[in-house]
Coordinates of C-alpha atoms in Angstrom, one line a residue:
M1 CA -14.3 -21.7 21.6
Q2 CA -15.7 -19.7 18.7
T3 CA -13.1 -18.3 16.4
L4 CA -12.6 -15.4 14.0
Y5 CA -10.4 -16.6 11.2
L6 CA -8.5 -14.1 9.0
V7 CA -8.0 -16.0 5.8
G8 CA -5.5 -15.2 3.0
T9 CA -6.9 -15.6 -0.5
P10 CA -5.2 -15.6 -4.0
I11 CA -4.1 -12.2 -5.4
G12 CA -4.7 -13.4 -8.9
N13 CA -4.0 -17.1 -9.7
L14 CA -6.8 -19.1 -8.0
S15 CA -4.3 -21.9 -7.3
D16 CA -2.4 -19.7 -4.8
I17 CA -4.4 -20.7 -1.8
T18 CA -3.5 -23.2 1.0
Y19 CA -5.3 -26.4 1.8
R20 CA -5.9 -25.0 5.3
A21 CA -7.6 -21.9 3.9
V22 CA -10.0 -23.9 1.8
E23 CA -10.8 -26.2 4.7
T24 CA -11.4 -23.3 7.0
L25 CA -13.7 -21.5 4.5
K26 CA -15.7 -24.7 4.1
S27 CA -16.0 -25.3 7.9
V28 CA -17.0 -21.9 9.2
D29 CA -20.6 -20.7 9.6
V30 CA -20.1 -17.4 7.7
I31 CA -17.6 -15.8 5.4
A32 CA -17.4 -12.0 5.7
C33 CA -16.0 -10.5 2.5
E34 CA -15.5 -7.2 0.7
D35 CA -17.5 -8.1 -2.4
T36 CA -19.6 -11.2 -2.3
R37 CA -19.4 -11.5 -6.1
V38 CA -15.6 -11.7 -6.1
T39 CA -15.5 -14.2 -3.2
Q40 CA -18.3 -16.3 -4.8
K41 CA -16.0 -17.0 -7.8
L42 CA -13.4 -18.4 -5.4
C43 CA -16.0 -20.4 -3.5
H44 CA -17.4 -21.8 -6.7
H45 CA -13.9 -22.9 -7.9
Y46 CA -13.3 -24.8 -4.6
D47 CA -16.9 -26.1 -4.0
I48 CA -17.3 -24.0 -0.9
D49 CA -21.0 -23.4 -0.1
T50 CA -20.6 -21.4 3.1
K51 CA -22.9 -18.3 3.5
L52 CA -21.4 -15.1 2.4
I53 CA -22.1 -11.6 3.9
S54 CA -20.6 -8.3 2.9
Y55 CA -18.0 -6.5 5.1
H56 CA -16.4 -3.5 3.5
E57 CA -15.2 0.0 4.1
H58 CA -18.7 1.6 3.9
N59 CA -20.6 -0.8 6.2
K60 CA -17.9 -2.0 8.6
E61 CA -19.1 0.1 11.5
S62 CA -22.5 -1.6 11.7
K63 CA -21.4 -5.0 10.5
T64 CA -18.6 -5.2 13.1
E65 CA -21.1 -5.2 15.9
Q66 CA -23.2 -7.8 14.1
L67 CA -20.3 -10.1 13.5
V68 CA -19.0 -9.9 17.1
A69 CA -22.6 -10.7 18.3
S70 CA -22.7 -13.7 16.0
L71 CA -19.3 -14.9 17.4
K72 CA -20.6 -14.6 20.9
E73 CA -23.6 -16.6 20.0
G74 CA -21.4 -19.5 18.9
Q75 CA -20.7 -19.0 15.2
D76 CA -17.3 -19.4 13.6
I77 CA -16.6 -16.6 11.1
A78 CA -13.9 -16.2 8.4
L79 CA -12.9 -12.8 7.2
V80 CA -11.5 -12.5 3.7
S81 CA -10.6 -9.6 1.4
D82 CA -11.1 -9.6 -2.4
A83 CA -7.5 -10.6 -2.8
G84 CA -4.6 -11.2 -0.5
L85 CA -4.6 -10.7 3.3
P86 CA -7.4 -9.1 5.3
L87 CA -6.5 -5.9 7.2
I88 CA -3.5 -5.2 4.9
S89 CA -4.9 -2.0 3.1
D90 CA -8.3 -3.7 3.5
P91 CA -11.0 -3.6 6.2
G92 CA -10.9 -5.8 9.3
Y93 CA -8.8 -4.0 11.9
E94 CA -11.9 -2.8 13.9
L95 CA -13.3 -6.3 13.8
V96 CA -10.2 -7.8 15.2
V97 CA -10.0 -5.2 18.0
Q98 CA -13.5 -5.8 19.1
A99 CA -13.3 -9.6 18.8
R100 CA -10.2 -9.6 21.0
A101 CA -11.8 -7.2 23.5
A102 CA -14.7 -9.7 23.8
D103 CA -12.2 -12.6 24.5
I104 CA -12.9 -14.2 21.1
K105 CA -10.1 -16.3 19.6
V106 CA -8.6 -14.7 16.5
E107 CA -6.6 -17.0 14.2
T108 CA -4.8 -16.1 11.0
I109 CA -4.6 -18.4 8.0
P110 CA -1.6 -17.1 6.0
G111 CA -1.7 -16.6 2.3
A112 CA -0.5 -14.5 -0.7
N113 CA 0.4 -10.9 -0.4
A114 CA 0.9 -8.6 -3.4
G115 CA 3.5 -6.3 -1.8
L116 CA 5.8 -9.1 -0.7
T117 CA 5.3 -11.0 -3.9
A118 CA 6.4 -7.8 -5.8
L119 CA 9.4 -7.3 -3.5
M120 CA 10.6 -10.8 -4.0
T121 CA 10.4 -10.5 -7.8
S122 CA 11.7 -6.9 -8.2
G123 CA 15.4 -7.2 -7.7
L124 CA 15.4 -4.3 -5.3
P125 CA 16.8 -4.7 -1.8
S126 CA 14.6 -6.9 0.4
Y127 CA 16.4 -6.9 3.7
V128 CA 14.6 -3.8 5.1
Y129 CA 11.3 -2.6 3.7
T130 CA 8.4 -0.4 4.6
F131 CA 4.8 -0.9 3.6
L132 CA 3.0 2.4 3.0
G133 CA -0.2 1.0 1.3
F134 CA -2.0 3.6 -0.7
L135 CA -0.6 7.2 -0.7
P136 CA -3.0 10.2 -0.6
R137 CA -4.5 11.2 -3.9
K138 CA -3.3 14.8 -4.0
E139 CA 0.2 15.3 -5.5
K140 CA 1.3 17.7 -2.8
D141 CA 0.4 15.2 0.0
K142 CA 2.2 12.4 -1.9
V143 CA 5.4 14.5 -2.3
E144 CA 5.4 15.5 1.3
I145 CA 5.3 11.8 2.5
L146 CA 7.8 10.7 -0.2
S147 CA 10.2 13.5 0.6
T148 CA 10.8 12.0 4.0
R149 CA 10.3 8.3 3.3
M150 CA 12.5 8.1 0.2
Y151 CA 15.5 9.2 2.3
Q152 CA 15.3 6.3 4.6
E153 CA 17.4 3.1 4.0
S154 CA 14.3 1.0 3.3
T155 CA 12.6 -0.2 0.2
L156 CA 9.2 1.3 0.0
I157 CA 6.1 -0.7 -1.0
L158 CA 3.1 1.1 -2.3
Y159 CA -0.3 0.0 -3.7
E160 CA -1.9 2.0 -6.5
S161 CA -4.8 1.9 -8.9
P162 CA -4.3 2.0 -12.7
F163 CA -5.9 5.4 -12.8
R164 CA -3.3 7.1 -10.5
V165 CA -0.2 5.0 -11.0
K166 CA 1.3 7.6 -13.4
D167 CA 0.6 10.5 -11.0
T168 CA 2.4 8.6 -8.2
L169 CA 5.4 7.9 -10.4
K170 CA 5.5 11.7 -11.2
A171 CA 5.5 12.4 -7.5
I172 CA 8.4 10.0 -7.0
E173 CA 10.2 11.8 -9.9
K174 CA 9.8 15.2 -8.2
V175 CA 11.6 13.9 -5.1
D176 CA 14.4 12.0 -7.0
Q177 CA 14.3 11.5 -10.7
T178 CA 17.2 9.0 -10.7
R179 CA 15.7 6.7 -8.1
N180 CA 15.2 3.0 -9.1
V181 CA 11.6 1.8 -8.9
S182 CA 9.8 -1.4 -9.7
V183 CA 6.4 -1.2 -11.3
C184 CA 4.4 -4.4 -10.9
R185 CA 1.0 -5.3 -12.3
E186 CA -1.3 -8.3 -12.7
L187 CA 0.9 -10.3 -10.2
T188 CA 0.5 -14.1 -10.5
K189 CA -1.8 -13.7 -13.5
K190 CA -1.2 -14.5 -17.2
F191 CA -0.1 -11.0 -18.1
E192 CA 2.1 -10.3 -15.1
Q193 CA 4.5 -7.5 -15.6
V194 CA 7.4 -6.4 -13.5
E195 CA 9.6 -3.5 -14.7
T196 CA 12.6 -2.4 -12.6
C197 CA 14.3 0.7 -13.7
T198 CA 14.7 4.4 -12.9
V199 CA 11.5 6.3 -12.3
Q200 CA 12.2 8.4 -15.4
E201 CA 12.5 5.2 -17.5
A202 CA 9.3 3.9 -16.0
L203 CA 7.4 7.0 -17.0
L204 CA 8.8 6.8 -20.5
K205 CA 7.7 3.1 -20.7
M206 CA 4.2 4.1 -19.6
D207 CA 4.0 6.9 -22.2
Q208 CA 5.1 4.3 -24.8
E209 CA 2.5 1.8 -23.4
E210 CA 5.3 -0.7 -22.6
I211 CA 3.7 -0.6 -19.2
V212 CA 0.0 -0.9 -19.6
Q213 CA -2.2 1.0 -17.2
K214 CA -4.5 -1.9 -16.4
G215 CA -4.9 -4.0 -13.3
E216 CA -3.9 -3.3 -9.7
F217 CA -0.3 -2.0 -9.3
V218 CA 2.4 -2.4 -6.7
I219 CA 5.2 0.2 -6.9
L220 CA 8.5 -0.4 -5.1
I221 CA 10.9 2.4 -4.5
E222 CA 14.6 1.7 -3.7
G223 CA 15.7 3.2 -0.4
K224 CA 18.5 5.6 0.1
K225 CA 21.9 4.0 0.0
E226 CA 24.5 5.0 2.6
T227 CA 26.7 6.4 -0.2
T228 CA 23.9 8.3 -1.9
A229 CA 24.0 12.0 -1.4
N230 CA 20.7 13.9 -0.7
W231 CA 19.4 15.5 -3.8
F232 CA 19.4 18.9 -2.0
E233 CA 23.0 18.6 -0.7
D234 CA 24.3 21.4 -2.9
L235 CA 21.3 23.7 -2.2
S236 CA 21.3 26.5 0.4
I237 CA 18.4 26.6 2.8
Q238 CA 16.8 29.4 0.8
E239 CA 17.2 27.5 -2.5
H240 CA 15.8 24.3 -0.9
V241 CA 12.7 26.1 0.5
T242 CA 12.2 28.0 -2.8
H243 CA 12.3 24.6 -4.7
Y244 CA 9.0 23.7 -2.9
I245 CA 7.5 27.1 -3.2
D246 CA 8.0 26.9 -6.9
Q247 CA 6.1 23.7 -6.9
G248 CA 3.1 25.5 -5.3
D249 CA 3.7 25.0 -1.6
K250 CA 3.1 27.9 0.7
P251 CA 6.3 29.1 2.5
K252 CA 5.2 27.6 5.8
A253 CA 4.6 24.2 4.3
A254 CA 7.9 24.4 2.3
I255 CA 9.8 25.2 5.4
K256 CA 8.3 22.3 7.3
T257 CA 9.2 19.9 4.4
V258 CA 12.8 21.2 4.3
A259 CA 13.1 20.7 8.1
K260 CA 12.0 17.1 7.8
E261 CA 14.4 16.4 4.9
R262 CA 17.3 17.9 6.7
G263 CA 16.5 16.6 10.2
M264 CA 16.3 20.2 11.5
K265 CA 13.8 22.0 13.7
T266 CA 11.2 24.0 11.8
G267 CA 12.2 27.2 13.6
E268 CA 15.9 26.8 12.6
V269 CA 14.9 26.5 8.9
Y270 CA 12.5 29.5 9.3
D271 CA 15.3 31.7 10.8
L272 CA 17.8 30.7 8.1
Y273 CA 15.4 31.2 5.3
H274 CA 14.4 34.6 6.5
N275 CA 18.0 35.5 7.5
V276 CA 16.9 36.1 11.1

């Protein structure tokens, strides 16, 4: 039976790959990858001469059909991302869905993962965690998501580019400036850096270039503790809504955010805010 293999690759250190992964990449007919130049370096390191084809966010619609057709014709195909696990904040979901719909065997070859590597190293609680991947680029959208997620009892795992990591830390600070975070970069590489501290301290370290804005980042956010009071506990509904309006939200959006944070219905917050 032809098989679609989902193969984990190193997130930095080329030695972090399993024997099974290397054997699989050597044995399949085709390797579908985000960037053939990146995967070629891995293949060269392990003497893998399998044909490479590109499969990324911008061509996945057309390439998914081609790959499924090739699988039906008898080819074994491996899907890899540039680093880590396919499908985890990387393309591949659509391919897996269509392959399974066509009764093609899908097999995962486990490997390294940046988010879990960071969680293990960080010193933040690891019993319950939530992977959010990349947050939206706009600050308002980031704050809206974090305002809900940061008040759950779960460590949050985010991915971020070096160009937006500071903006994301500022969004975290707006929700809770005392919250502990772990800022992780260049994981498994020579200049790996993991800094666990409050978000305010992390921003200060970034301003002082103690945290260098280079490489791919993982940001972890400590979840709400049972004994931790909500930051808005001493605010009235009016003050709580006004807090977000002062940040640039329209009243309707501010009311919606407050309702989420307090676990109330939007209409209830609306009535209390307007003294209805």
